[in-house]
PDB file of C-alpha atoms in Angstrom:
ATOM      1  CA  MET X  25     218.298  62.706 -98.945  1.00 59.00           C
ATOM      2  CA  LEU X  26     221.062  62.396-101.556  1.00 63.00           C
ATOM      3  CA  GLU X  27     220.024  65.778-102.951  1.00 68.00           C
ATOM      4  CA  ILE X  28     221.306  67.554 -99.861  1.00 77.00           C
ATOM      5  CA  LEU X  29     224.614  65.656 -99.630  1.00 82.00           C
ATOM      6  CA  PRO X  30     226.598  67.999-101.936  1.00 83.00           C
ATOM      7  CA  LEU X  31     225.302  71.015-100.007  1.00 85.00           C
ATOM      8  CA  LEU X  32     226.312  69.432 -96.708  1.00 88.00           C
ATOM      9  CA  VAL X  33     229.750  68.537 -98.067  1.00 89.00           C
ATOM     10  CA  PHE X  34     230.450  72.088 -99.248  1.00 89.00           C
ATOM     11  CA  THR X  35     229.084  73.971 -96.265  1.00 92.00           C
ATOM     12  CA  THR X  36     230.589  71.564 -93.723  1.00 93.00           C
ATOM     13  CA  CYS X  37     234.083  71.005 -95.157  1.00 94.00           C
ATOM     14  CA  GLY X  38     234.491  74.511 -96.499  1.00 94.00           C
ATOM     15  CA  GLY X  39     232.951  75.889 -93.320  1.00 94.00           C
ATOM     16  CA  ILE X  40     235.410  74.021 -91.102  1.00 96.00           C
ATOM     17  CA  ALA X  41     238.357  75.477 -93.020  1.00 96.00           C
ATOM     18  CA  ALA X  42     236.937  79.005 -92.981  1.00 96.00           C
ATOM     19  CA  GLY X  43     235.975  78.860 -89.321  1.00 96.00           C
ATOM     20  CA  ALA X  44     239.378  77.438 -88.384  1.00 95.00           C
ATOM     21  CA  TYR X  45     241.254  80.350 -89.964  1.00 96.00           C
ATOM     22  CA  VAL X  46     239.055  82.955 -88.302  1.00 96.00           C
ATOM     23  CA  VAL X  47     239.404  81.318 -84.883  1.00 95.00           C
ATOM     24  CA  SER X  48     243.138  80.777 -85.433  1.00 91.00           C
ATOM     25  CA  ALA X  49     243.715  84.421 -86.327  1.00 90.00           C
ATOM     26  CA  PHE X  50     241.774  85.629 -83.311  1.00 88.00           C
ATOM     27  CA  ALA X  51     243.544  83.193 -80.993  1.00 85.00           C
ATOM     28  CA  GLY X  52     246.872  84.322 -82.456  1.00 78.00           C
ATOM     29  CA  LEU X  53     246.000  87.877 -81.451  1.00 70.00           C
ATOM     30  CA  CYS X  54     245.143  86.762 -77.920  1.00 69.00           C
ATOM     31  CA  VAL X  55     248.260  84.602 -77.587  1.00 59.00           C
ATOM     32  CA  PRO X  56     251.326  86.319 -79.083  1.00 50.00           C
ATOM     33  CA  GLY X  57     253.813  83.991 -80.767  1.00 47.00           C
ATOM     34  CA  SER X  58     253.307  80.887 -82.821  1.00 43.00           C
ATOM     35  CA  MET X  59     253.256  77.339 -81.568  1.00 41.00           C
ATOM     36  CA  LEU X  60     256.678  76.822 -83.131  1.00 41.00           C
ATOM     37  CA  ASP X  61     258.093  79.805 -81.222  1.00 47.00           C
ATOM     38  CA  ALA X  62     256.858  78.325 -77.975  1.00 39.00           C
ATOM     39  CA  MET X  63     258.368  74.961 -78.821  1.00 39.00           C
ATOM     40  CA  LYS X  64     261.664  76.533 -79.861  1.00 43.00           C
ATOM     41  CA  SER X  65     261.838  78.530 -76.638  1.00 43.00           C
ATOM     42  CA  GLU X  66     261.264  75.373 -74.629  1.00 41.00           C
ATOM     43  CA  SER X  67     263.860  73.476 -76.661  1.00 44.00           C
ATOM     44  CA  SER X  68     266.367  76.325 -76.267  1.00 47.00           C
ATOM     45  CA  ALA X  69     265.824  76.442 -72.538  1.00 45.00           C
ATOM     46  CA  GLN X  70     266.426  72.712 -72.306  1.00 46.00           C
ATOM     47  CA  ASN X  71     269.611  72.991 -74.402  1.00 50.00           C
ATOM     48  CA  ASP X  72     270.941  75.846 -72.259  1.00 50.00           C
ATOM     49  CA  GLY X  73     270.211  73.781 -69.196  1.00 48.00           C
ATOM     50  CA  GLY X  74     272.173  70.908 -70.737  1.00 48.00           C
ATOM     51  CA  LYS X  75     275.209  73.114 -71.399  1.00 47.00           C
ATOM     52  CA  THR X  76     275.170  74.468 -67.869  1.00 47.00           C
ATOM     53  CA  GLY X  77     274.782  70.971 -66.587  1.00 45.00           C
ATOM     54  CA  ASP X  78     278.146  70.021 -68.099  1.00 48.00           C
ATOM     55  CA  ALA X  79     279.822  72.144 -65.461  1.00 42.00           C
ATOM     56  CA  GLN X  80     277.679  70.777 -62.656  1.00 46.00           C
ATOM     57  CA  SER X  81     277.698  67.508 -60.816  1.00 40.00           C
ATOM     58  CA  LYS X  82     276.342  64.311 -62.367  1.00 43.00           C
ATOM     59  CA  LYS X  83     273.501  64.347 -59.878  1.00 43.00           C
ATOM     60  CA  ALA X  84     272.346  67.780 -60.990  1.00 42.00           C
ATOM     61  CA  GLU X  85     272.697  66.721 -64.632  1.00 45.00           C
ATOM     62  CA  GLY X  86     270.559  63.677 -63.985  1.00 46.00           C
ATOM     63  CA  THR X  87     267.919  65.856 -62.371  1.00 44.00           C
ATOM     64  CA  GLU X  88     267.958  68.197 -65.364  1.00 42.00           C
ATOM     65  CA  GLU X  89     267.499  65.317 -67.787  1.00 44.00           C
ATOM     66  CA  ALA X  90     264.664  63.895 -65.740  1.00 42.00           C
ATOM     67  CA  HIS X  91     262.954  67.293 -65.750  1.00 41.00           C
ATOM     68  CA  ALA X  92     263.372  67.619 -69.518  1.00 42.00           C
ATOM     69  CA  THR X  93     261.992  64.128 -70.022  1.00 44.00           C
ATOM     70  CA  THR X  94     258.968  64.952 -67.893  1.00 44.00           C
ATOM     71  CA  GLU X  95     258.301  68.087 -69.942  1.00 41.00           C
ATOM     72  CA  GLY X  96     258.677  66.117 -73.155  1.00 45.00           C
ATOM     73  CA  ASN X  97     256.235  63.488 -71.961  1.00 48.00           C
ATOM     74  CA  ALA X  98     253.772  66.224 -71.025  1.00 45.00           C
ATOM     75  CA  LEU X  99     253.484  67.216 -74.675  1.00 49.00           C
ATOM     76  CA  SER X 100     250.641  65.585 -76.537  1.00 50.00           C
ATOM     77  CA  VAL X 101     251.288  63.334 -79.501  1.00 51.00           C
ATOM     78  CA  VAL X 102     249.986  65.993 -81.876  1.00 50.00           C
ATOM     79  CA  GLU X 103     252.206  68.701 -80.321  1.00 51.00           C
ATOM     80  CA  LYS X 104     255.298  66.510 -80.722  1.00 51.00           C
ATOM     81  CA  PHE X 105     254.348  65.728 -84.316  1.00 49.00           C
ATOM     82  CA  ASN X 106     253.686  69.407 -85.069  1.00 49.00           C
ATOM     83  CA  LEU X 107     256.936  70.625 -83.519  1.00 48.00           C
ATOM     84  CA  ASN X 108     258.409  71.525 -86.923  1.00 50.00           C
ATOM     85  CA  ARG X 109     255.252  70.978 -88.970  1.00 65.00           C
ATOM     86  CA  THR X 110     253.267  74.208 -88.708  1.00 81.00           C
ATOM     87  CA  TRP X 111     252.353  73.638 -92.350  1.00 87.00           C
ATOM     88  CA  LEU X 112     249.929  70.866 -91.345  1.00 90.00           C
ATOM     89  CA  PHE X 113     247.214  73.316 -90.272  1.00 92.00           C
ATOM     90  CA  PRO X 114     246.962  75.117 -93.655  1.00 93.00           C
ATOM     91  CA  LEU X 115     247.394  71.821 -95.502  1.00 94.00           C
ATOM     92  CA  VAL X 116     244.421  70.252 -93.706  1.00 94.00           C
ATOM     93  CA  CYS X 117     242.320  73.372 -94.288  1.00 95.00           C
ATOM     94  CA  ILE X 118     243.217  73.421 -98.001  1.00 96.00           C
ATOM     95  CA  ALA X 119     242.186  69.770 -98.270  1.00 96.00           C
ATOM     96  CA  LEU X 120     238.883  70.503 -96.527  1.00 95.00           C
ATOM     97  CA  LEU X 121     238.139  73.451 -98.824  1.00 94.00           C
ATOM     98  CA  GLY X 122     238.994  71.288-101.834  1.00 92.00           C
ATOM     99  CA  ILE X 123     236.552  68.598-100.702  1.00 92.00           C
ATOM    100  CA  GLY X 124     233.946  71.292-100.166  1.00 89.00           C
ATOM    101  CA  LEU X 125     234.396  72.624-103.706  1.00 84.00           C
ATOM    102  CA  LEU X 126     233.959  69.094-105.028  1.00 84.00           C
ATOM    103  CA  GLY X 127     230.610  69.134-103.245  1.00 74.00           C
ATOM    104  CA  THR X 128     229.726  72.281-105.203  1.00 69.00           C
ATOM    105  CA  LEU X 129     230.541  70.526-108.477  1.00 69.00           C
ATOM    106  CA  MET X 130     228.394  67.572-107.379  1.00 69.00           C
ATOM    107  CA  HIS X 131     225.537  69.962-106.664  1.00 56.00           C
ATOM    108  CA  LEU X 132     225.789  71.666-110.062  1.00 61.00           C
ATOM    109  CA  GLY X 133     226.023  68.346-111.868  1.00 62.00           C
ATOM    110  CA  GLN X 134     228.313  69.603-114.626  1.00 62.00           C
ATOM    111  CA  PRO X 135     231.625  71.485-114.316  1.00 59.00           C
ATOM    112  CA  LEU X 136     230.593  73.842-117.135  1.00 58.00           C
ATOM    113  CA  ARG X 137     227.787  75.161-114.958  1.00 59.00           C
ATOM    114  CA  PHE X 138     230.385  76.210-112.406  1.00 58.00           C
ATOM    115  CA  ILE X 139     232.335  78.114-115.084  1.00 61.00           C
ATOM    116  CA  ASN X 140     229.167  79.717-116.438  1.00 62.00           C
ATOM    117  CA  GLY X 141     228.148  80.707-112.921  1.00 59.00           C
ATOM    118  CA  MET X 142     231.483  82.449-112.333  1.00 62.00           C
ATOM    119  CA  ALA X 143     230.961  84.453-115.532  1.00 65.00           C
ATOM    120  CA  ASN X 144     228.079  86.278-113.844  1.00 67.00           C
ATOM    121  CA  PRO X 145     229.518  88.356-110.965  1.00 66.00           C
ATOM    122  CA  ALA X 146     226.041  89.102-109.639  1.00 67.00           C
ATOM    123  CA  SER X 147     225.193  85.437-109.004  1.00 71.00           C
ATOM    124  CA  MET X 148     225.718  84.033-105.534  1.00 71.00           C
ATOM    125  CA  ILE X 149     227.619  81.020-106.824  1.00 75.00           C
ATOM    126  CA  SER X 150     230.144  83.385-108.402  1.00 78.00           C
ATOM    127  CA  GLN X 151     230.411  85.310-105.128  1.00 85.00           C
ATOM    128  CA  GLU X 152     231.076  82.071-103.253  1.00 84.00           C
ATOM    129  CA  SER X 153     233.605  81.062-105.899  1.00 83.00           C
ATOM    130  CA  TYR X 154     235.507  84.367-105.736  1.00 88.00           C
ATOM    131  CA  TRP X 155     235.785  84.264-101.948  1.00 92.00           C
ATOM    132  CA  ALA X 156     236.679  80.551-101.978  1.00 91.00           C
ATOM    133  CA  ILE X 157     239.444  81.128-104.551  1.00 91.00           C
ATOM    134  CA  ALA X 158     240.838  84.098-102.610  1.00 95.00           C
ATOM    135  CA  PHE X 159     240.739  82.076 -99.414  1.00 96.00           C
ATOM    136  CA  GLY X 160     242.368  79.095-101.098  1.00 95.00           C
ATOM    137  CA  VAL X 161     245.196  81.164-102.606  1.00 96.00           C
ATOM    138  CA  LEU X 162     245.977  82.773 -99.245  1.00 96.00           C
ATOM    139  CA  MET X 163     246.008  79.362 -97.574  1.00 96.00           C
ATOM    140  CA  VAL X 164     248.477  78.114-100.181  1.00 96.00           C
ATOM    141  CA  VAL X 165     250.715  81.118 -99.456  1.00 94.00           C
ATOM    142  CA  ASP X 166     250.381  80.376 -95.744  1.00 93.00           C
ATOM    143  CA  LEU X 167     251.311  76.745 -96.391  1.00 93.00           C
ATOM    144  CA  LEU X 168     254.395  77.661 -98.432  1.00 93.00           C
ATOM    145  CA  LEU X 169     255.625  80.161 -95.851  1.00 91.00           C
ATOM    146  CA  ALA X 170     255.064  77.715 -93.012  1.00 88.00           C
ATOM    147  CA  LYS X 171     256.862  74.979 -94.925  1.00 88.00           C
ATOM    148  CA  THR X 172     259.855  77.038 -96.081  1.00 88.00           C
ATOM    149  CA  LYS X 173     260.312  79.401 -93.129  1.00 85.00           C
ATOM    150  CA  GLY X 174     259.116  77.064 -90.398  1.00 78.00           C
ATOM    151  CA  GLN X 175     256.423  79.369 -89.081  1.00 78.00           C
ATOM    152  CA  PRO X 176     253.325  81.177 -90.375  1.00 79.00           C
ATOM    153  CA  MET X 177     253.072  84.926 -90.953  1.00 84.00           C
ATOM    154  CA  MET X 178     250.240  86.452 -88.944  1.00 86.00           C
ATOM    155  CA  VAL X 179     249.619  89.013 -91.713  1.00 91.00           C
ATOM    156  CA  ILE X 180     248.855  86.212 -94.170  1.00 92.00           C
ATOM    157  CA  ARG X 181     246.846  84.384 -91.496  1.00 91.00           C
ATOM    158  CA  TRP X 182     244.727  87.492 -90.950  1.00 93.00           C
ATOM    159  CA  LEU X 183     244.230  88.086 -94.672  1.00 95.00           C
ATOM    160  CA  ALA X 184     243.119  84.478 -95.046  1.00 96.00           C
ATOM    161  CA  ALA X 185     240.786  84.960 -92.062  1.00 96.00           C
ATOM    162  CA  ILE X 186     239.228  87.997 -93.747  1.00 96.00           C
ATOM    163  CA  ALA X 187     238.669  85.967 -96.912  1.00 97.00           C
ATOM    164  CA  ALA X 188     237.220  83.188 -94.748  1.00 97.00           C
ATOM    165  CA  CYS X 189     234.789  85.663 -93.182  1.00 96.00           C
ATOM    166  CA  GLY X 190     233.701  86.709 -96.650  1.00 96.00           C
ATOM    167  CA  LEU X 191     233.179  83.088 -97.670  1.00 95.00           C
ATOM    168  CA  MET X 192     231.118  82.305 -94.560  1.00 96.00           C
ATOM    169  CA  PHE X 193     228.981  85.408 -95.064  1.00 96.00           C
ATOM    170  CA  VAL X 194     228.233  84.875 -98.764  1.00 94.00           C
ATOM    171  CA  THR X 195     227.474  81.191 -98.121  1.00 92.00           C
ATOM    172  CA  GLY X 196     224.763  82.136 -95.656  1.00 93.00           C
ATOM    173  CA  LEU X 197     223.642  84.998 -97.904  1.00 93.00           C
ATOM    174  CA  ALA X 198     223.261  82.629-100.858  1.00 89.00           C
ATOM    175  CA  TYR X 199     220.543  80.706 -99.007  1.00 89.00           C
ATOM    176  CA  PHE X 200     219.024  83.802 -97.417  1.00 92.00           C
ATOM    177  CA  ASP X 201     218.522  85.290-100.893  1.00 89.00           C
ATOM    178  CA  CYS X 202     216.325  82.325-101.858  1.00 86.00           C
ATOM    179  CA  TYR X 203     213.235  84.324-100.917  1.00 85.00           C
ATOM    180  CA  PHE X 204     210.980  81.716-102.529  1.00 87.00           C
ATOM    181  CA  ILE X 205     212.164  79.060-100.017  1.00 88.00           C
ATOM    182  CA  ALA X 206     210.639  79.900 -96.636  1.00 89.00           C
ATOM    183  CA  PRO X 207     212.959  77.773 -94.423  1.00 89.00           C
ATOM    184  CA  TRP X 208     215.986  79.594 -95.853  1.00 90.00           C
ATOM    185  CA  SER X 209     214.866  83.175 -96.388  1.00 88.00           C
ATOM    186  CA  ASP X 210     215.073  84.337 -92.802  1.00 89.00           C
ATOM    187  CA  ALA X 211     217.557  86.721 -91.208  1.00 89.00           C
ATOM    188  CA  ILE X 212     218.717  83.969 -88.821  1.00 93.00           C
ATOM    189  CA  THR X 213     220.167  81.983 -91.760  1.00 94.00           C
ATOM    190  CA  ILE X 214     223.378  84.012 -92.097  1.00 95.00           C
ATOM    191  CA  PRO X 215     224.420  83.892 -88.407  1.00 96.00           C
ATOM    192  CA  LEU X 216     223.386  80.218 -88.306  1.00 95.00           C
ATOM    193  CA  PHE X 217     226.061  79.419 -90.895  1.00 95.00           C
ATOM    194  CA  ILE X 218     228.722  81.749 -89.529  1.00 96.00           C
ATOM    195  CA  VAL X 219     228.510  80.613 -85.899  1.00 96.00           C
ATOM    196  CA  GLY X 220     228.324  76.964 -86.935  1.00 96.00           C
ATOM    197  CA  ASP X 221     231.495  77.347 -88.997  1.00 96.00           C
ATOM    198  CA  LEU X 222     233.281  78.997 -86.071  1.00 97.00           C
ATOM    199  CA  ALA X 223     232.239  76.168 -83.748  1.00 96.00           C
ATOM    200  CA  MET X 224     233.662  73.534 -86.101  1.00 96.00           C
ATOM    201  CA  GLY X 225     236.748  75.634 -86.784  1.00 96.00           C
ATOM    202  CA  ALA X 226     237.523  75.861 -83.082  1.00 95.00           C
ATOM    203  CA  GLY X 227     237.746  72.064 -82.990  1.00 94.00           C
ATOM    204  CA  ILE X 228     240.345  71.985 -85.784  1.00 94.00           C
ATOM    205  CA  CYS X 229     242.352  74.752 -84.108  1.00 93.00           C
ATOM    206  CA  LEU X 230     242.430  72.819 -80.848  1.00 93.00           C
ATOM    207  CA  LEU X 231     243.968  69.823 -82.607  1.00 91.00           C
ATOM    208  CA  PHE X 232     246.913  71.894 -83.856  1.00 89.00           C
ATOM    209  CA  ALA X 233     247.382  74.232 -80.893  1.00 86.00           C
ATOM    210  CA  ASP X 234     249.925  74.028 -78.094  1.00 80.00           C
ATOM    211  CA  HIS X 235     249.138  74.112 -74.378  1.00 78.00           C
ATOM    212  CA  LYS X 236     249.087  77.906 -74.083  1.00 79.00           C
ATOM    213  CA  GLU X 237     246.895  78.389 -77.153  1.00 84.00           C
ATOM    214  CA  ARG X 238     244.494  75.645 -76.093  1.00 88.00           C
ATOM    215  CA  SER X 239     243.701  77.421 -72.839  1.00 88.00           C
ATOM    216  CA  VAL X 240     242.549  80.484 -74.783  1.00 91.00           C
ATOM    217  CA  LEU X 241     240.807  78.401 -77.451  1.00 93.00           C
ATOM    218  CA  HIS X 242     238.691  76.514 -74.919  1.00 95.00           C
ATOM    219  CA  ILE X 243     237.509  79.782 -73.378  1.00 94.00           C
ATOM    220  CA  LEU X 244     236.807  81.095 -76.870  1.00 94.00           C
ATOM    221  CA  ASN X 245     234.970  77.883 -77.731  1.00 96.00           C
ATOM    222  CA  VAL X 246     232.623  78.310 -74.763  1.00 96.00           C
ATOM    223  CA  ALA X 247     231.757  81.806 -76.025  1.00 96.00           C
ATOM    224  CA  ILE X 248     231.190  80.498 -79.570  1.00 96.00           C
ATOM    225  CA  CYS X 249     228.984  77.691 -78.246  1.00 96.00           C
ATOM    226  CA  ALA X 250     226.905  80.202 -76.292  1.00 97.00           C
ATOM    227  CA  ALA X 251     226.374  82.238 -79.468  1.00 96.00           C
ATOM    228  CA  TRP X 252     225.559  79.118 -81.485  1.00 95.00           C
ATOM    229  CA  LEU X 253     223.111  77.963 -78.808  1.00 95.00           C
ATOM    230  CA  ALA X 254     221.240  81.269 -79.020  1.00 96.00           C
ATOM    231  CA  VAL X 255     221.195  81.320 -82.840  1.00 95.00           C
ATOM    232  CA  ALA X 256     220.209  77.650 -83.224  1.00 93.00           C
ATOM    233  CA  CYS X 257     217.420  77.988 -80.651  1.00 93.00           C
ATOM    234  CA  ALA X 258     216.099  81.008 -82.537  1.00 93.00           C
ATOM    235  CA  TYR X 259     216.148  78.958 -85.739  1.00 93.00           C
ATOM    236  CA  ALA X 260     214.340  76.099 -83.974  1.00 92.00           C
ATOM    237  CA  VAL X 261     211.556  78.494 -82.957  1.00 92.00           C
ATOM    238  CA  PHE X 262     211.409  79.781 -86.537  1.00 91.00           C
ATOM    239  CA  GLY X 263     211.391  76.211 -87.901  1.00 90.00           C
ATOM    240  CA  ALA X 264     208.617  75.102 -85.556  1.00 89.00           C
ATOM    241  CA  ASP X 265     206.234  77.528 -87.247  1.00 86.00           C
ATOM    242  CA  LEU X 266     207.093  75.940 -90.604  1.00 86.00           C
ATOM    243  CA  GLY X 267     206.651  72.360 -89.428  1.00 85.00           C
ATOM    244  CA  MET X 268     210.356  71.526 -89.652  1.00 89.00           C
ATOM    245  CA  GLN X 269     212.012  68.675 -87.713  1.00 90.00           C
ATOM    246  CA  VAL X 270     212.668  70.706 -84.597  1.00 92.00           C
ATOM    247  CA  GLY X 271     213.594  67.604 -82.589  1.00 93.00           C
ATOM    248  CA  VAL X 272     216.653  67.035 -84.794  1.00 94.00           C
ATOM    249  CA  ILE X 273     217.635  70.684 -84.451  1.00 94.00           C
ATOM    250  CA  VAL X 274     217.398  70.397 -80.665  1.00 94.00           C
ATOM    251  CA  ALA X 275     219.530  67.237 -80.757  1.00 96.00           C
ATOM    252  CA  GLY X 276     222.117  69.080 -82.825  1.00 95.00           C
ATOM    253  CA  VAL X 277     222.151  71.962 -80.354  1.00 94.00           C
ATOM    254  CA  ILE X 278     222.550  69.626 -77.372  1.00 95.00           C
ATOM    255  CA  ILE X 279     225.417  67.731 -79.001  1.00 96.00           C
ATOM    256  CA  GLY X 280     227.114  70.601 -80.785  1.00 94.00           C
ATOM    257  CA  ALA X 281     226.667  73.663 -78.602  1.00 95.00           C
ATOM    258  CA  ILE X 282     226.018  72.338 -75.102  1.00 96.00           C
ATOM    259  CA  GLY X 283     228.148  69.196 -75.455  1.00 96.00           C
ATOM    260  CA  SER X 284     231.110  71.062 -76.905  1.00 96.00           C
ATOM    261  CA  ALA X 285     230.916  73.733 -74.200  1.00 97.00           C
ATOM    262  CA  ILE X 286     230.785  71.097 -71.467  1.00 97.00           C
ATOM    263  CA  VAL X 287     233.918  69.467 -72.896  1.00 96.00           C
ATOM    264  CA  SER X 288     235.791  72.794 -72.876  1.00 96.00           C
ATOM    265  CA  ILE X 289     234.670  73.587 -69.339  1.00 96.00           C
ATOM    266  CA  ALA X 290     235.737  70.110 -68.204  1.00 95.00           C
ATOM    267  CA  HIS X 291     239.170  70.678 -69.728  1.00 94.00           C
ATOM    268  CA  ILE X 292     239.500  74.124 -68.140  1.00 92.00           C
ATOM    269  CA  GLN X 293     238.746  72.522 -64.782  1.00 93.00           C
ATOM    270  CA  GLY X 294     241.412  69.881 -65.413  1.00 90.00           C
ATOM    271  CA  LYS X 295     238.980  66.985 -65.714  1.00 92.00           C
ATOM    272  CA  LEU X 296     239.793  66.098 -69.325  1.00 91.00           C
ATOM    273  CA  SER X 297     243.124  65.727 -71.120  1.00 90.00           C
ATOM    274  CA  GLU X 298     244.075  68.205 -73.842  1.00 89.00           C
ATOM    275  CA  GLN X 299     244.044  65.746 -76.724  1.00 89.00           C
ATOM    276  CA  ASN X 300     240.780  64.061 -75.733  1.00 93.00           C
ATOM    277  CA  ALA X 301     239.146  67.450 -75.213  1.00 94.00           C
ATOM    278  CA  ALA X 302     240.275  68.681 -78.643  1.00 94.00           C
ATOM    279  CA  ILE X 303     238.920  65.598 -80.408  1.00 95.00           C
ATOM    280  CA  ALA X 304     235.654  65.706 -78.442  1.00 96.00           C
ATOM    281  CA  VAL X 305     235.075  69.391 -79.246  1.00 96.00           C
ATOM    282  CA  LEU X 306     235.610  68.770 -82.973  1.00 96.00           C
ATOM    283  CA  VAL X 307     233.347  65.704 -83.071  1.00 96.00           C
ATOM    284  CA  CYS X 308     230.568  67.383 -81.069  1.00 97.00           C
ATOM    285  CA  ALA X 309     230.681  70.523 -83.207  1.00 96.00           C
ATOM    286  CA  VAL X 310     230.667  68.703 -86.556  1.00 96.00           C
ATOM    287  CA  VAL X 311     227.876  66.304 -85.552  1.00 97.00           C
ATOM    288  CA  GLY X 312     225.779  69.133 -84.156  1.00 96.00           C
ATOM    289  CA  VAL X 313     226.219  71.377 -87.195  1.00 96.00           C
ATOM    290  CA  VAL X 314     225.513  68.541 -89.647  1.00 95.00           C
ATOM    291  CA  LEU X 315     222.275  67.698 -87.818  1.00 95.00           C
ATOM    292  CA  VAL X 316     221.054  71.288 -87.840  1.00 95.00           C
ATOM    293  CA  ARG X 317     222.078  71.936 -91.440  1.00 94.00           C
ATOM    294  CA  GLY X 318     220.619  68.610 -92.487  1.00 92.00           C
ATOM    295  CA  VAL X 319     217.203  69.802 -91.310  1.00 93.00           C
ATOM    296  CA  PHE X 320     217.846  73.161 -92.953  1.00 93.00           C
ATOM    297  CA  PHE X 321     218.596  71.611 -96.353  1.00 91.00           C
ATOM    298  CA  VAL X 322     215.892  68.954 -96.175  1.00 90.00           C
ATOM    299  CA  ALA X 323     213.279  71.623 -95.475  1.00 89.00           C
ATOM    300  CA  GLY X 324     214.464  73.738 -98.399  1.00 84.00           C
ATOM    301  CA  VAL X 325     215.299  71.099-101.013  1.00 79.00           C
ATOM    302  CA  ILE X 326     212.890  68.269-100.270  1.00 72.00           C
ATOM    303  CA  GLY X 327     210.226  70.236 -98.422  1.00 60.00           C
TER     304      GLY X 327
END
């Protein structure tokens, strides 16, 4: 089982970062304005209300303060912490990608093999490396802009999302091209990785989103879960013919796709708090993807 650990580390950690940027970029298109803009608007409105309140009676001022306090309490702990910390999202994603690349080095055994692999542009490891480096550089730019200017640039976010798409695609393609390994060399392999990454990425996005963005993200997460359910079920049917551990794949689908979707639906219906829903979606998605990919790697590496 230790043989598959580096592969799981790379595809899971790197996949979370890549999926998060793609989902974040798409959600940013659906919801104009950054989280910081929304927070600043709310803060400005409260300040204007305070200035107007100076000319009003003490009773009205007290009412205004009580209303502001209620709005402040309505914000989740993460939202309050992220008020002027939009750089946390790219920082976390950079850390995840870095951990994933360490998994690649663990898999290769020696760092020189990584350098030699990059020297051959036709090799899949070099393709993964090029996309990972491009993605990493754009995330660093995103981090610096968010840290210095206080808000991200959607152009950089979209460029990073494009690089993330490339990384997700070549990661799945790398295993699909292993035509001598039957459990990997099927057309379902590429979408299996891409949709799984998006599912995990949605969980990270929910942790760093504000109230308005979370509403869109939960709807988007339900759609992603539906796609992942279809793809994972197709892979389970494919794996059954090869004698793979289909029961574990089914468990992963139930936890990751169905469980995550149920959490989002419960939140949309007002039955689950924002912070609990965000954490539950992330945990369900990661556990589900790790279970499915664990079977995938065991079948290909161990047999």
